[in-house]
Amino acid sequence: MKAKKRPKRFFVHIFVLPFAIAMIVPFIVFDLCISIYHRIAFTICGMKRVKRKPNFKIDEHKIALLNKKERFFAVLILYASGVINYAKKIISESEQYWCQPRSIKGGQLVTNKNKIGKMQMMMMQQQMAQKKPKKKKK
């Protein structure tokens, strides 16, 4: 809204406009790549799928109040924001699947440097201890 208050910035906006519009291409490519990864990897690994629609929130009633140029840029920005939120959730699910503790060394649970709750850590230690067979001394 500051641009409306500064009419002298018209030429600056004209200069920046091609760069702003060109940013749609990397977001479309990123969206395509993250969607392909999501479909293939999550299906093969049996992971919980992330819903796409809740990440793309476009307020139709607010956009209806804008003129065509403002509406175009608002939709562009909301799309870019939605792609980023969608990717964050996919990355979060991937991290939970791939970055789980793998082994116990010296009685301690070896984890990736992620923060894990104490209760969850204790449960994982118990599960790992149950899976490891105890050797009998002869």
Tab-separated table of N, CA and C in Angstrom:
chain	number	residue	atom	x	y	z
A	1	MET	N	0.812	-1.197	0.000
A	1	MET	CA	0.000	0.000	0.000
A	1	MET	C	0.860	1.268	0.000
A	2	LYS	N	2.124	1.115	0.384
A	2	LYS	CA	3.004	2.276	0.377
A	2	LYS	C	3.242	2.776	-1.036
A	3	ALA	N	3.158	1.874	-2.016
A	3	ALA	CA	3.375	2.269	-3.411
A	3	ALA	C	2.301	3.261	-3.858
A	4	LYS	N	1.096	3.100	-3.360
A	4	LYS	CA	0.019	4.020	-3.729
A	4	LYS	C	0.268	5.406	-3.140
A	5	LYS	N	0.924	5.450	-2.002
A	5	LYS	CA	1.196	6.728	-1.355
A	5	LYS	C	2.386	7.441	-1.984
A	6	ARG	N	3.173	6.723	-2.764
A	6	ARG	CA	4.369	7.286	-3.392
A	6	ARG	C	4.261	7.210	-4.917
A	7	PRO	N	3.572	8.120	-5.545
A	7	PRO	CA	3.433	8.063	-6.997
A	7	PRO	C	4.758	8.286	-7.727
A	8	LYS	N	5.764	8.868	-7.087
A	8	LYS	CA	7.064	9.095	-7.713
A	8	LYS	C	7.818	7.788	-7.930
A	9	ARG	N	7.376	6.715	-7.314
A	9	ARG	CA	8.025	5.416	-7.424
A	9	ARG	C	7.542	4.636	-8.649
A	10	PHE	N	6.776	5.210	-9.509
A	10	PHE	CA	6.223	4.525	-10.667
A	10	PHE	C	7.319	3.882	-11.514
A	11	PHE	N	8.384	4.602	-11.804
A	11	PHE	CA	9.455	4.072	-12.645
A	11	PHE	C	10.235	2.962	-11.950
A	12	VAL	N	10.354	3.044	-10.640
A	12	VAL	CA	11.006	1.977	-9.880
A	12	VAL	C	10.179	0.700	-9.994
A	13	HIS	N	8.864	0.849	-9.890
A	13	HIS	CA	7.978	-0.315	-9.989
A	13	HIS	C	8.013	-0.909	-11.392
A	14	ILE	N	8.097	-0.085	-12.392
A	14	ILE	CA	8.190	-0.570	-13.763
A	14	ILE	C	9.486	-1.360	-13.954
A	15	PHE	N	10.565	-0.921	-13.329
A	15	PHE	CA	11.841	-1.618	-13.423
A	15	PHE	C	11.796	-2.969	-12.704
A	16	VAL	N	11.121	-3.041	-11.560
A	16	VAL	CA	11.068	-4.253	-10.749
A	16	VAL	C	10.036	-5.248	-11.283
A	17	LEU	N	9.053	-4.797	-11.991
A	17	LEU	CA	7.953	-5.625	-12.464
A	17	LEU	C	8.400	-6.885	-13.218
A	18	PRO	N	9.309	-6.819	-14.177
A	18	PRO	CA	9.718	-8.050	-14.875
A	18	PRO	C	10.350	-9.093	-13.950
A	19	PHE	N	11.107	-8.653	-12.965
A	19	PHE	CA	11.719	-9.586	-12.023
A	19	PHE	C	10.664	-10.255	-11.143
A	20	ALA	N	9.672	-9.479	-10.736
A	20	ALA	CA	8.602	-10.033	-9.905
A	20	ALA	C	7.789	-11.062	-10.686
A	21	ILE	N	7.491	-10.765	-11.934
A	21	ILE	CA	6.718	-11.698	-12.748
A	21	ILE	C	7.549	-12.933	-13.080
A	22	ALA	N	8.835	-12.761	-13.329
A	22	ALA	CA	9.707	-13.892	-13.675
A	22	ALA	C	9.856	-14.874	-12.522
A	23	MET	N	9.607	-14.461	-11.302
A	23	MET	CA	9.741	-15.356	-10.151
A	23	MET	C	8.689	-16.460	-10.154
A	24	ILE	N	7.647	-16.327	-10.951
A	24	ILE	CA	6.627	-17.370	-11.008
A	24	ILE	C	7.201	-18.658	-11.594
A	25	VAL	N	8.135	-18.546	-12.524
A	25	VAL	CA	8.709	-19.732	-13.173
A	25	VAL	C	9.448	-20.625	-12.168
A	26	PRO	N	10.368	-20.092	-11.344
A	26	PRO	CA	11.023	-20.975	-10.359
A	26	PRO	C	10.045	-21.600	-9.369
A	27	PHE	N	9.002	-20.872	-9.005
A	27	PHE	CA	8.031	-21.443	-8.070
A	27	PHE	C	7.239	-22.572	-8.711
A	28	ILE	N	6.902	-22.444	-9.983
A	28	ILE	CA	6.185	-23.518	-10.673
A	28	ILE	C	7.079	-24.751	-10.797
A	29	VAL	N	8.346	-24.550	-11.142
A	29	VAL	CA	9.284	-25.669	-11.261
A	29	VAL	C	9.485	-26.333	-9.897
A	30	PHE	N	9.653	-25.528	-8.851
A	30	PHE	CA	9.821	-26.073	-7.500
A	30	PHE	C	8.578	-26.841	-7.072
A	31	ASP	N	7.406	-26.301	-7.363
A	31	ASP	CA	6.145	-26.960	-7.032
A	31	ASP	C	6.046	-28.304	-7.745
A	32	LEU	N	6.412	-28.336	-9.001
A	32	LEU	CA	6.379	-29.575	-9.771
A	32	LEU	C	7.347	-30.608	-9.184
A	33	CYS	N	8.562	-30.190	-8.880
A	33	CYS	CA	9.574	-31.110	-8.329
A	33	CYS	C	9.172	-31.647	-6.962
A	34	ILE	N	8.699	-30.792	-6.085
A	34	ILE	CA	8.336	-31.239	-4.729
A	34	ILE	C	7.098	-32.140	-4.786
A	35	SER	N	6.199	-31.884	-5.720
A	35	SER	CA	5.008	-32.734	-5.868
A	35	SER	C	5.385	-34.114	-6.392
A	36	ILE	N	6.314	-34.173	-7.345
A	36	ILE	CA	6.764	-35.469	-7.866
A	36	ILE	C	7.457	-36.258	-6.764
A	37	TYR	N	8.339	-35.608	-6.005
A	37	TYR	CA	9.002	-36.271	-4.886
A	37	TYR	C	7.974	-36.795	-3.884
A	38	HIS	N	6.998	-35.968	-3.577
A	38	HIS	CA	5.976	-36.317	-2.605
A	38	HIS	C	5.197	-37.543	-3.058
A	39	ARG	N	4.768	-37.554	-4.291
A	39	ARG	CA	3.981	-38.682	-4.803
A	39	ARG	C	4.797	-39.979	-4.818
A	40	ILE	N	6.010	-39.909	-5.329
A	40	ILE	CA	6.800	-41.124	-5.496
A	40	ILE	C	7.354	-41.622	-4.167
A	41	ALA	N	8.090	-40.788	-3.463
A	41	ALA	CA	8.772	-41.227	-2.237
A	41	ALA	C	7.793	-41.603	-1.132
A	42	PHE	N	6.758	-40.816	-0.947
A	42	PHE	CA	5.820	-41.108	0.130
A	42	PHE	C	5.044	-42.388	-0.159
A	43	THR	N	4.729	-42.653	-1.418
A	43	THR	CA	4.016	-43.873	-1.778
A	43	THR	C	4.905	-45.093	-1.567
A	44	ILE	N	6.138	-45.030	-2.034
A	44	ILE	CA	7.045	-46.164	-1.917
A	44	ILE	C	7.379	-46.465	-0.457
A	45	CYS	N	7.623	-45.433	0.339
A	45	CYS	CA	8.011	-45.629	1.743
A	45	CYS	C	6.815	-45.846	2.666
A	46	GLY	N	5.608	-45.653	2.156
A	46	GLY	CA	4.419	-45.854	2.976
A	46	GLY	C	4.219	-44.758	4.010
A	47	MET	N	4.679	-43.566	3.705
A	47	MET	CA	4.553	-42.450	4.646
A	47	MET	C	3.195	-41.771	4.477
A	48	LYS	N	2.810	-41.040	5.492
A	48	LYS	CA	1.543	-40.302	5.485
A	48	LYS	C	1.638	-39.164	4.471
A	49	ARG	N	0.648	-39.067	3.579
A	49	ARG	CA	0.652	-38.035	2.545
A	49	ARG	C	0.214	-36.692	3.127
A	50	VAL	N	0.778	-35.621	2.602
A	50	VAL	CA	0.451	-34.260	3.023
A	50	VAL	C	-0.635	-33.734	2.091
A	51	LYS	N	-1.678	-33.168	2.657
A	51	LYS	CA	-2.742	-32.606	1.831
A	51	LYS	C	-2.298	-31.266	1.268
A	52	ARG	N	-2.561	-31.066	-0.001
A	52	ARG	CA	-2.098	-29.873	-0.696
A	52	ARG	C	-3.031	-28.669	-0.482
A	53	LYS	N	-4.310	-28.895	-0.511
A	53	LYS	CA	-5.280	-27.804	-0.517
A	53	LYS	C	-5.213	-26.868	0.702
A	54	PRO	N	-5.021	-27.366	1.930
A	54	PRO	CA	-4.978	-26.439	3.072
A	54	PRO	C	-3.821	-25.445	3.041
A	55	ASN	N	-2.784	-25.715	2.259
A	55	ASN	CA	-1.630	-24.831	2.203
A	55	ASN	C	-1.832	-23.647	1.272
A	56	PHE	N	-2.781	-23.752	0.369
A	56	PHE	CA	-3.040	-22.694	-0.603
A	56	PHE	C	-4.338	-21.993	-0.222
A	57	LYS	N	-4.200	-20.958	0.582
A	57	LYS	CA	-5.375	-20.218	1.057
A	57	LYS	C	-5.470	-18.902	0.300
A	58	ILE	N	-6.471	-18.806	-0.550
A	58	ILE	CA	-6.697	-17.572	-1.299
A	58	ILE	C	-8.021	-16.998	-0.821
A	59	ASP	N	-7.959	-15.831	-0.222
A	59	ASP	CA	-9.158	-15.177	0.296
A	59	ASP	C	-9.867	-14.465	-0.846
A	60	GLU	N	-10.876	-15.139	-1.388
A	60	GLU	CA	-11.589	-14.588	-2.550
A	60	GLU	C	-12.272	-13.260	-2.223
A	61	HIS	N	-12.843	-13.149	-1.039
A	61	HIS	CA	-13.575	-11.920	-0.705
A	61	HIS	C	-12.631	-10.721	-0.564
A	62	LYS	N	-11.392	-10.958	-0.143
A	62	LYS	CA	-10.432	-9.856	-0.033
A	62	LYS	C	-9.854	-9.497	-1.396
A	63	ILE	N	-9.632	-10.503	-2.231
A	63	ILE	CA	-9.066	-10.263	-3.551
A	63	ILE	C	-10.077	-9.570	-4.462
A	64	ALA	N	-11.340	-9.784	-4.245
A	64	ALA	CA	-12.376	-9.173	-5.081
A	64	ALA	C	-12.355	-7.645	-4.969
A	65	LEU	N	-11.819	-7.125	-3.885
A	65	LEU	CA	-11.781	-5.675	-3.684
A	65	LEU	C	-10.629	-5.005	-4.440
A	66	LEU	N	-9.717	-5.783	-4.984
A	66	LEU	CA	-8.546	-5.239	-5.655
A	66	LEU	C	-8.807	-5.061	-7.153
A	67	ASN	N	-8.002	-4.186	-7.770
A	67	ASN	CA	-8.107	-4.075	-9.221
A	67	ASN	C	-7.340	-5.229	-9.865
A	68	LYS	N	-7.329	-5.312	-11.203
A	68	LYS	CA	-6.753	-6.469	-11.893
A	68	LYS	C	-5.264	-6.645	-11.613
A	69	LYS	N	-4.514	-5.561	-11.649
A	69	LYS	CA	-3.071	-5.644	-11.409
A	69	LYS	C	-2.789	-6.097	-9.984
A	70	GLU	N	-3.455	-5.514	-9.019
A	70	GLU	CA	-3.255	-5.882	-7.618
A	70	GLU	C	-3.701	-7.319	-7.364
A	71	ARG	N	-4.793	-7.732	-7.997
A	71	ARG	CA	-5.299	-9.086	-7.848
A	71	ARG	C	-4.278	-10.099	-8.394
A	72	PHE	N	-3.677	-9.788	-9.549
A	72	PHE	CA	-2.676	-10.668	-10.140
A	72	PHE	C	-1.494	-10.871	-9.186
A	73	PHE	N	-0.980	-9.787	-8.646
A	73	PHE	CA	0.167	-9.891	-7.750
A	73	PHE	C	-0.214	-10.545	-6.416
A	74	ALA	N	-1.424	-10.326	-5.948
A	74	ALA	CA	-1.864	-10.971	-4.710
A	74	ALA	C	-1.949	-12.486	-4.896
A	75	VAL	N	-2.510	-12.917	-6.022
A	75	VAL	CA	-2.597	-14.354	-6.290
A	75	VAL	C	-1.202	-14.945	-6.467
A	76	LEU	N	-0.318	-14.233	-7.128
A	76	LEU	CA	1.058	-14.679	-7.323
A	76	LEU	C	1.753	-14.878	-5.973
A	77	ILE	N	1.614	-13.930	-5.087
A	77	ILE	CA	2.242	-14.003	-3.773
A	77	ILE	C	1.615	-15.105	-2.927
A	78	LEU	N	0.302	-15.249	-2.985
A	78	LEU	CA	-0.361	-16.304	-2.225
A	78	LEU	C	0.023	-17.687	-2.749
A	79	TYR	N	0.189	-17.809	-4.063
A	79	TYR	CA	0.642	-19.090	-4.634
A	79	TYR	C	2.053	-19.420	-4.145
A	80	ALA	N	2.951	-18.453	-4.198
A	80	ALA	CA	4.330	-18.676	-3.755
A	80	ALA	C	4.356	-19.054	-2.272
A	81	SER	N	3.561	-18.380	-1.477
A	81	SER	CA	3.479	-18.691	-0.052
A	81	SER	C	2.935	-20.105	0.167
A	82	GLY	N	1.938	-20.492	-0.610
A	82	GLY	CA	1.365	-21.833	-0.506
A	82	GLY	C	2.361	-22.913	-0.875
A	83	VAL	N	3.146	-22.671	-1.931
A	83	VAL	CA	4.167	-23.647	-2.339
A	83	VAL	C	5.191	-23.830	-1.227
A	84	ILE	N	5.596	-22.738	-0.618
A	84	ILE	CA	6.584	-22.825	0.461
A	84	ILE	C	6.014	-23.571	1.669
A	85	ASN	N	4.772	-23.287	2.046
A	85	ASN	CA	4.152	-23.994	3.173
A	85	ASN	C	3.998	-25.478	2.874
A	86	TYR	N	3.608	-25.808	1.646
A	86	TYR	CA	3.455	-27.201	1.217
A	86	TYR	C	4.803	-27.924	1.302
A	87	ALA	N	5.844	-27.274	0.815
A	87	ALA	CA	7.183	-27.871	0.859
A	87	ALA	C	7.659	-28.051	2.300
A	88	LYS	N	7.360	-27.095	3.171
A	88	LYS	CA	7.752	-27.214	4.584
A	88	LYS	C	7.132	-28.457	5.213
A	89	LYS	N	5.858	-28.703	4.931
A	89	LYS	CA	5.186	-29.863	5.518
A	89	LYS	C	5.729	-31.164	4.954
A	90	ILE	N	6.039	-31.183	3.656
A	90	ILE	CA	6.617	-32.383	3.058
A	90	ILE	C	8.000	-32.648	3.656
A	91	ILE	N	8.787	-31.611	3.805
A	91	ILE	CA	10.123	-31.757	4.388
A	91	ILE	C	10.024	-32.219	5.839
A	92	SER	N	9.064	-31.702	6.567
A	92	SER	CA	8.881	-32.106	7.960
A	92	SER	C	8.535	-33.593	8.066
A	93	GLU	N	7.616	-34.060	7.216
A	93	GLU	CA	7.256	-35.475	7.224
A	93	GLU	C	8.448	-36.340	6.819
A	94	SER	N	9.215	-35.884	5.836
A	94	SER	CA	10.401	-36.630	5.404
A	94	SER	C	11.427	-36.713	6.526
A	95	GLU	N	11.604	-35.626	7.240
A	95	GLU	CA	12.559	-35.603	8.347
A	95	GLU	C	12.142	-36.569	9.443
A	96	GLN	N	10.850	-36.606	9.752
A	96	GLN	CA	10.378	-37.525	10.782
A	96	GLN	C	10.599	-38.974	10.370
A	97	TYR	N	10.490	-39.257	9.079
A	97	TYR	CA	10.682	-40.630	8.607
A	97	TYR	C	12.157	-41.016	8.552
A	98	TRP	N	12.989	-40.152	7.984
A	98	TRP	CA	14.378	-40.505	7.711
A	98	TRP	C	15.331	-40.223	8.873
A	99	CYS	N	15.001	-39.335	9.774
A	99	CYS	CA	15.945	-38.931	10.812
A	99	CYS	C	15.630	-39.553	12.168
A	100	GLN	N	15.052	-40.722	12.186
A	100	GLN	CA	14.778	-41.408	13.437
A	100	GLN	C	16.069	-42.046	13.947
A	101	PRO	N	16.150	-42.282	15.238
A	101	PRO	CA	17.337	-42.948	15.795
A	101	PRO	C	17.521	-44.316	15.163
A	102	ARG	N	18.754	-44.696	14.886
A	102	ARG	CA	19.027	-45.942	14.185
A	102	ARG	C	19.611	-47.026	15.092
A	103	SER	N	20.369	-46.655	16.099
A	103	SER	CA	20.998	-47.698	16.908
A	103	SER	C	21.302	-47.194	18.308
A	104	ILE	N	21.653	-48.121	19.161
A	104	ILE	CA	22.059	-47.774	20.522
A	104	ILE	C	23.532	-48.146	20.671
A	105	LYS	N	24.335	-47.211	21.134
A	105	LYS	CA	25.751	-47.463	21.364
A	105	LYS	C	26.060	-47.180	22.827
A	106	GLY	N	26.599	-48.152	23.505
A	106	GLY	CA	26.990	-47.962	24.895
A	106	GLY	C	25.823	-47.652	25.809
A	107	GLY	N	24.641	-48.180	25.493
A	107	GLY	CA	23.481	-47.953	26.345
A	107	GLY	C	22.784	-46.624	26.110
A	108	GLN	N	23.349	-45.773	25.248
A	108	GLN	CA	22.718	-44.481	24.967
A	108	GLN	C	22.108	-44.500	23.581
A	109	LEU	N	21.024	-43.825	23.452
A	109	LEU	CA	20.340	-43.719	22.175
A	109	LEU	C	21.060	-42.695	21.311
A	110	VAL	N	21.453	-43.078	20.121
A	110	VAL	CA	22.124	-42.170	19.208
A	110	VAL	C	21.060	-41.526	18.336
A	111	THR	N	20.973	-40.221	18.387
A	111	THR	CA	19.955	-39.512	17.616
A	111	THR	C	20.603	-38.465	16.745
A	112	ASN	N	19.865	-38.036	15.774
A	112	ASN	CA	20.271	-36.870	15.012
A	112	ASN	C	20.057	-35.691	15.949
A	113	LYS	N	20.696	-34.583	15.764
A	113	LYS	CA	20.676	-33.484	16.724
A	113	LYS	C	19.325	-32.772	16.810
A	114	ASN	N	18.256	-33.466	16.461
A	114	ASN	CA	16.924	-32.888	16.567
A	114	ASN	C	16.445	-32.967	18.006
A	115	LYS	N	15.546	-32.087	18.358
A	115	LYS	CA	14.991	-32.096	19.702
A	115	LYS	C	13.889	-33.142	19.765
A	116	ILE	N	14.057	-34.098	20.657
A	116	ILE	CA	13.067	-35.145	20.838
A	116	ILE	C	12.607	-35.055	22.288
A	117	GLY	N	11.323	-35.149	22.493
A	117	GLY	CA	10.773	-35.084	23.840
A	117	GLY	C	11.268	-36.233	24.710
A	118	LYS	N	11.331	-36.016	26.024
A	118	LYS	CA	11.854	-37.029	26.939
A	118	LYS	C	11.033	-38.313	26.888
A	119	MET	N	9.711	-38.157	26.825
A	119	MET	CA	8.845	-39.331	26.804
A	119	MET	C	9.056	-40.126	25.512
A	120	GLN	N	9.163	-39.424	24.394
A	120	GLN	CA	9.391	-40.080	23.119
A	120	GLN	C	10.758	-40.768	23.107
A	121	MET	N	11.766	-40.128	23.693
A	121	MET	CA	13.107	-40.697	23.779
A	121	MET	C	13.085	-41.987	24.601
A	122	MET	N	12.371	-41.977	25.722
A	122	MET	CA	12.295	-43.163	26.564
A	122	MET	C	11.595	-44.302	25.833
A	123	MET	N	10.534	-43.975	25.104
A	123	MET	CA	9.809	-45.005	24.358
A	123	MET	C	10.697	-45.621	23.282
A	124	MET	N	11.482	-44.795	22.615
A	124	MET	CA	12.380	-45.315	21.581
A	124	MET	C	13.459	-46.196	22.180
A	125	GLN	N	13.991	-45.812	23.358
A	125	GLN	CA	14.999	-46.628	24.018
A	125	GLN	C	14.429	-47.998	24.383
A	126	GLN	N	13.177	-48.014	24.883
A	126	GLN	CA	12.544	-49.275	25.239
A	126	GLN	C	12.335	-50.149	24.007
A	127	GLN	N	11.895	-49.541	22.914
A	127	GLN	CA	11.685	-50.308	21.688
A	127	GLN	C	12.987	-50.883	21.163
A	128	MET	N	14.051	-50.093	21.198
A	128	MET	CA	15.341	-50.565	20.713
A	128	MET	C	15.883	-51.677	21.617
A	129	ALA	N	15.660	-51.567	22.931
A	129	ALA	CA	16.130	-52.584	23.864
A	129	ALA	C	15.370	-53.892	23.654
A	130	GLN	N	14.088	-53.827	23.329
A	130	GLN	CA	13.296	-55.027	23.092
A	130	GLN	C	13.714	-55.722	21.800
A	131	LYS	N	14.111	-54.961	20.804
A	131	LYS	CA	14.496	-55.541	19.523
A	131	LYS	C	15.848	-56.228	19.583
A	132	LYS	N	16.715	-55.766	20.459
A	132	LYS	CA	18.073	-56.310	20.555
A	132	LYS	C	18.063	-57.547	21.456
A	133	PRO	N	18.378	-58.718	20.897
A	133	PRO	CA	18.359	-59.942	21.732
A	133	PRO	C	19.534	-59.951	22.724
A	134	LYS	N	19.250	-60.433	23.913
A	134	LYS	CA	20.286	-60.505	24.948
A	134	LYS	C	21.079	-61.790	24.765
A	135	LYS	N	22.398	-61.661	24.867
A	135	LYS	CA	23.268	-62.825	24.734
A	135	LYS	C	23.476	-63.486	26.099
A	136	LYS	N	23.394	-64.793	26.107
A	136	LYS	CA	23.595	-65.549	27.354
A	136	LYS	C	25.069	-65.923	27.461
A	137	LYS	N	25.591	-65.797	28.699
A	137	LYS	CA	26.979	-66.181	28.946
A	137	LYS	C	27.044	-67.673	29.220
A	138	LYS	N	28.046	-68.341	28.660
A	138	LYS	CA	28.210	-69.787	28.866
A	138	LYS	C	29.359	-70.080	29.778
